PDB file of C-alpha atoms in Angstrom:
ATOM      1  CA  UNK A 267       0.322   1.215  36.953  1.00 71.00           C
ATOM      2  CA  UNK A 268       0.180   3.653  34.026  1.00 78.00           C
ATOM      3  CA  UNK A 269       1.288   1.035  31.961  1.00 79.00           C
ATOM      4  CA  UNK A 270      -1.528  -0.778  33.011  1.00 82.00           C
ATOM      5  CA  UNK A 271      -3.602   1.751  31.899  1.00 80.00           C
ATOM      6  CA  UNK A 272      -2.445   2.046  28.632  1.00 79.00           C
ATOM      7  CA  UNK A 273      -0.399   5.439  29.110  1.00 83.00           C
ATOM      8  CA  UNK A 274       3.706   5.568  28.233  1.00 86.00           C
ATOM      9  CA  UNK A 275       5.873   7.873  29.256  1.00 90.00           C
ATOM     10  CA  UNK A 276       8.613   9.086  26.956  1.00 93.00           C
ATOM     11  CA  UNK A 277      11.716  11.253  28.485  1.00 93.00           C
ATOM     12  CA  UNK A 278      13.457  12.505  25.572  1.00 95.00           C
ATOM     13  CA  UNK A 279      16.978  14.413  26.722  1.00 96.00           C
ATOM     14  CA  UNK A 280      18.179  17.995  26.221  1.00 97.00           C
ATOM     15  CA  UNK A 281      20.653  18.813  23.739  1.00 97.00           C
ATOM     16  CA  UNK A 282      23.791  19.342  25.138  1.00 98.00           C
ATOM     17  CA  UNK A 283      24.707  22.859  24.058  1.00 97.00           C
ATOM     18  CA  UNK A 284      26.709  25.800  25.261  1.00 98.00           C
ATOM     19  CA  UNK A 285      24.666  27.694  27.718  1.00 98.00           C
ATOM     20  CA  UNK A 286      25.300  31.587  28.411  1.00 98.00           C
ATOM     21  CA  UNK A 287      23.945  31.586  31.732  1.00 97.00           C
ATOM     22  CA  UNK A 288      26.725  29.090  32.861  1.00 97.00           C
ATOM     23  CA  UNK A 289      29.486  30.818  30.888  1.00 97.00           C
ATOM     24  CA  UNK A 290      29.157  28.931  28.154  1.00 97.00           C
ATOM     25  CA  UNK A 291      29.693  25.754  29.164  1.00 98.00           C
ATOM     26  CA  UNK A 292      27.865  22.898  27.664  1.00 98.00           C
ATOM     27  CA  UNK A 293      25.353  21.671  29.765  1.00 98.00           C
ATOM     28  CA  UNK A 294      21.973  19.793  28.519  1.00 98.00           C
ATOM     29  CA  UNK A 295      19.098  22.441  28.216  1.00 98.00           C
ATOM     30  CA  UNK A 296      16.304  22.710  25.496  1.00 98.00           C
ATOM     31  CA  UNK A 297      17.587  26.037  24.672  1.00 98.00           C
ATOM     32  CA  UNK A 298      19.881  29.049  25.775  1.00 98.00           C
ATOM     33  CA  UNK A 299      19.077  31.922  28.028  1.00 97.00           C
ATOM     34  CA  UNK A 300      21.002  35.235  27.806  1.00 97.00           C
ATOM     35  CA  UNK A 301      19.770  36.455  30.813  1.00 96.00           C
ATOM     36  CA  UNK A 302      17.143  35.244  33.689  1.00 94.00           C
ATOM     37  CA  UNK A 303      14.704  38.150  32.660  1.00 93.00           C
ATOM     38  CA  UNK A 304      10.734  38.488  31.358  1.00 90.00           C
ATOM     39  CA  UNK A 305      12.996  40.897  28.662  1.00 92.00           C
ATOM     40  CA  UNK A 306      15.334  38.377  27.724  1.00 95.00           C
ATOM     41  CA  UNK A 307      15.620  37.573  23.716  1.00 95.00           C
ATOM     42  CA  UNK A 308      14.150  33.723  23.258  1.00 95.00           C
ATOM     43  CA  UNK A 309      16.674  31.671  21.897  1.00 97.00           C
ATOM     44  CA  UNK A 310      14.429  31.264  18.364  1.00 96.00           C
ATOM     45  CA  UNK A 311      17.449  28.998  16.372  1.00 97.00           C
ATOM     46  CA  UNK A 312      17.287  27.044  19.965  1.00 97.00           C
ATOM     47  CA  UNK A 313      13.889  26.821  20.517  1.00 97.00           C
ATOM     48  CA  UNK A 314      13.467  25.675  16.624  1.00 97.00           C
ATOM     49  CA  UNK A 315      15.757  22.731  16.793  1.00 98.00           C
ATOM     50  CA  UNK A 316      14.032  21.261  20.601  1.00 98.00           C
ATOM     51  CA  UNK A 317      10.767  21.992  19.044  1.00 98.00           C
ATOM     52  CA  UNK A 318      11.820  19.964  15.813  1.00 98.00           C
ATOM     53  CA  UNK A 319      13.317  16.842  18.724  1.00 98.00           C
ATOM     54  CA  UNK A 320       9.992  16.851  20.198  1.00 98.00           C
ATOM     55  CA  UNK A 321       8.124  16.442  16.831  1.00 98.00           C
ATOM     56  CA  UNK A 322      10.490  13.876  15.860  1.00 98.00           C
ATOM     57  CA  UNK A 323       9.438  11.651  19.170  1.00 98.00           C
ATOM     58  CA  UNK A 324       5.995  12.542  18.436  1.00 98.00           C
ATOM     59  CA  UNK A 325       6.202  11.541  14.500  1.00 98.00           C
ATOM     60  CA  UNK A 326       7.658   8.012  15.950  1.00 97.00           C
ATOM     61  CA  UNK A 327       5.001   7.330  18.321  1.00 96.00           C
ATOM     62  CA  UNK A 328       1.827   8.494  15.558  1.00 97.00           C
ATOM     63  CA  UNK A 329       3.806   6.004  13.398  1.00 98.00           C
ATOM     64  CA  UNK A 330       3.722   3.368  15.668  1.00 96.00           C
ATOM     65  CA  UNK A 331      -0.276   3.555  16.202  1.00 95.00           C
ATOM     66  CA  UNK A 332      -1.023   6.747  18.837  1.00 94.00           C
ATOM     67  CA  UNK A 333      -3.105   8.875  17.247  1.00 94.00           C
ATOM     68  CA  UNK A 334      -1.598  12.728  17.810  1.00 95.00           C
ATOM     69  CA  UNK A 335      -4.967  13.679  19.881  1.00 93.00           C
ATOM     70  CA  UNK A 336      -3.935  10.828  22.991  1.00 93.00           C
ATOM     71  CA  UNK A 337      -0.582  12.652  22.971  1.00 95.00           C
ATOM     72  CA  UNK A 338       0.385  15.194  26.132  1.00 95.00           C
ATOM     73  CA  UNK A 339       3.222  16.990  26.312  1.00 97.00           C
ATOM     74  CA  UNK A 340       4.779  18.169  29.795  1.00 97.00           C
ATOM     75  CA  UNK A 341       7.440  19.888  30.817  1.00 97.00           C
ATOM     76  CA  UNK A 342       8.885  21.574  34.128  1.00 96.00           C
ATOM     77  CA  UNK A 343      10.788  25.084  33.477  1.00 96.00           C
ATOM     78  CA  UNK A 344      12.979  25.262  30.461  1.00 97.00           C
ATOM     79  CA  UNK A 345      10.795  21.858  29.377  1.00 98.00           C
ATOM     80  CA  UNK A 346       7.400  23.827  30.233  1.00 96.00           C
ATOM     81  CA  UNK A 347       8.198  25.986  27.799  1.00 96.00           C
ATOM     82  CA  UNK A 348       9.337  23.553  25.253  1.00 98.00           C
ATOM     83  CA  UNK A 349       5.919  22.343  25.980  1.00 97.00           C
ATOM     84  CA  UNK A 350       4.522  25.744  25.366  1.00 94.00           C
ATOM     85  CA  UNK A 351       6.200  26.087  22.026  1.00 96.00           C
ATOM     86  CA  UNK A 352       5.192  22.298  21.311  1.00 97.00           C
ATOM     87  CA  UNK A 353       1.393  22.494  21.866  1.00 94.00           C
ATOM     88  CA  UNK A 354       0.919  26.271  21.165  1.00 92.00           C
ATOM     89  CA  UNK A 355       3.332  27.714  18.795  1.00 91.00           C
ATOM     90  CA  UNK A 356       5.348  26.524  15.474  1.00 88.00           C
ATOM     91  CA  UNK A 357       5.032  22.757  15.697  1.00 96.00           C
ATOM     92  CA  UNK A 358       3.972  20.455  13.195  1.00 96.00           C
ATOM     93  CA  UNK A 359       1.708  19.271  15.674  1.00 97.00           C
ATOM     94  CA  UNK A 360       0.139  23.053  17.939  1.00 94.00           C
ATOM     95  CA  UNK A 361      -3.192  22.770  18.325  1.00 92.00           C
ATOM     96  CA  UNK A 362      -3.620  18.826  17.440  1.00 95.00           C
ATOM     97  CA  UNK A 363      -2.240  17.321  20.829  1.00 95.00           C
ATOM     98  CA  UNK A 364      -4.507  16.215  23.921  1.00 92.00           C
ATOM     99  CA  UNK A 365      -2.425  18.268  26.069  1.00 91.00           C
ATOM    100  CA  UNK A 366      -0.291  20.663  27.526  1.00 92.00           C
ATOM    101  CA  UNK A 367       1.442  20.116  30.934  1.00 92.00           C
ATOM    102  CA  UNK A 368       3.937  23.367  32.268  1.00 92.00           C
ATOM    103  CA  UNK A 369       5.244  23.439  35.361  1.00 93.00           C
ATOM    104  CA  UNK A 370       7.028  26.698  36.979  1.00 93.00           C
ATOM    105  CA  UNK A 371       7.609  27.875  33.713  1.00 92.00           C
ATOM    106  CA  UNK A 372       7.797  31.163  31.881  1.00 91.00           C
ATOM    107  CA  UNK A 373       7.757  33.103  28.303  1.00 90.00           C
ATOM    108  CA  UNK A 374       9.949  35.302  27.261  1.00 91.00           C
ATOM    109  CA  UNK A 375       8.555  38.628  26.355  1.00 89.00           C
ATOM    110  CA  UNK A 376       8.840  38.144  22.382  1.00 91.00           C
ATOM    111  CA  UNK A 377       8.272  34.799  22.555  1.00 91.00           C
ATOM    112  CA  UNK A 378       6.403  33.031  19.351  1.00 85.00           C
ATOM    113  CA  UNK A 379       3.843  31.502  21.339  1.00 86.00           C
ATOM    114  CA  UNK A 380       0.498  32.939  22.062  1.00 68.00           C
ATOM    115  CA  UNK A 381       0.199  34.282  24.925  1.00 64.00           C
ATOM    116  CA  UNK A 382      -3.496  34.249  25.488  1.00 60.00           C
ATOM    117  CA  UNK A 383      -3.856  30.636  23.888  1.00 61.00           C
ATOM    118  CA  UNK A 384      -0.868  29.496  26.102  1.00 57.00           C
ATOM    119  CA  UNK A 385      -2.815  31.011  29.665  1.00 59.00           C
ATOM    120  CA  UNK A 386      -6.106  29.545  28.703  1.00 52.00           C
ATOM    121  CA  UNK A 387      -6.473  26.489  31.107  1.00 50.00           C
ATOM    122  CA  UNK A 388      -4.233  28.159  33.498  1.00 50.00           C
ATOM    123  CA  UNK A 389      -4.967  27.739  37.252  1.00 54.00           C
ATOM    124  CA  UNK A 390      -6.326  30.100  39.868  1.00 58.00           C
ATOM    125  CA  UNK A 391      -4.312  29.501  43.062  1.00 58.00           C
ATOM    126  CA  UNK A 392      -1.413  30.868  42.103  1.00 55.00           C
ATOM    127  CA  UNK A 393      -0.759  34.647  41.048  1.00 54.00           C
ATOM    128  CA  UNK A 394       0.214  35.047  36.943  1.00 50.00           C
ATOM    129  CA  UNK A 395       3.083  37.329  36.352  1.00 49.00           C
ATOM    130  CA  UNK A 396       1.878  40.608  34.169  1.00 46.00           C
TER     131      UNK A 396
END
């Protein structure tokens, strides 16, 4: 059906990378997390490199015809925030994309991304953390 309507769906995969919160073991996640805390350093060198993957899929599909404004990009937790970073923050392409989709998500404290921008079409049901 969303074919039908013109729409395609591209599920690019997590790096697999060691991953503090599971003892180092590699496991496939956008980025690594010291700690499940609001305080918790951002992986920056992590985020940088999904952030880059991301652009790379996006640089394929503008070259194949999609113009960068028709382009979403949604994510659900560690992916929400890749989203985040993708739309909002240090991407070739923040501010130029149709939209931003982030699901149960979060920001670390001294995370590169603006907060404001990043809460601007958030919803109203649910509570926001501080």
């Amino acid at each position: 059906a969303m074919a039908d309507a013109g729409i395609r769906v591209v599920y690019p995969d997590a790096p697999t990378v060691p991953y503090t919160l599971m003892r180092g073991h590699m496991m496939p996640v956008w980025f690594d997390r010291v700690a499940m805390a609001y305080n918790a350093p951002e992986d920056k060198e992590g985020m940088a490199r999904s952030v880059e993957q991301v652009d790379v899929e996006i640089d394929r599909l503008v070259a194949e015809g999609v113009p960068a404004e028709s382009i979403g990009v949604v994510g659900f937790s560690m992916g929400g925030c890749l989203a985040l970073h993708v739309v909002y923050g240090r991407s070739r392409y923040a501010g130029k994309l149709a939209l931003c989709g982030a699901m149960s998500t979060f920001l670390a404290e001294d995370s590169s991304v603006d907060a404001l921008a990043a809460r601007r079409f958030a919803g109203e049901a649910a509570r926001r953390p501080p």
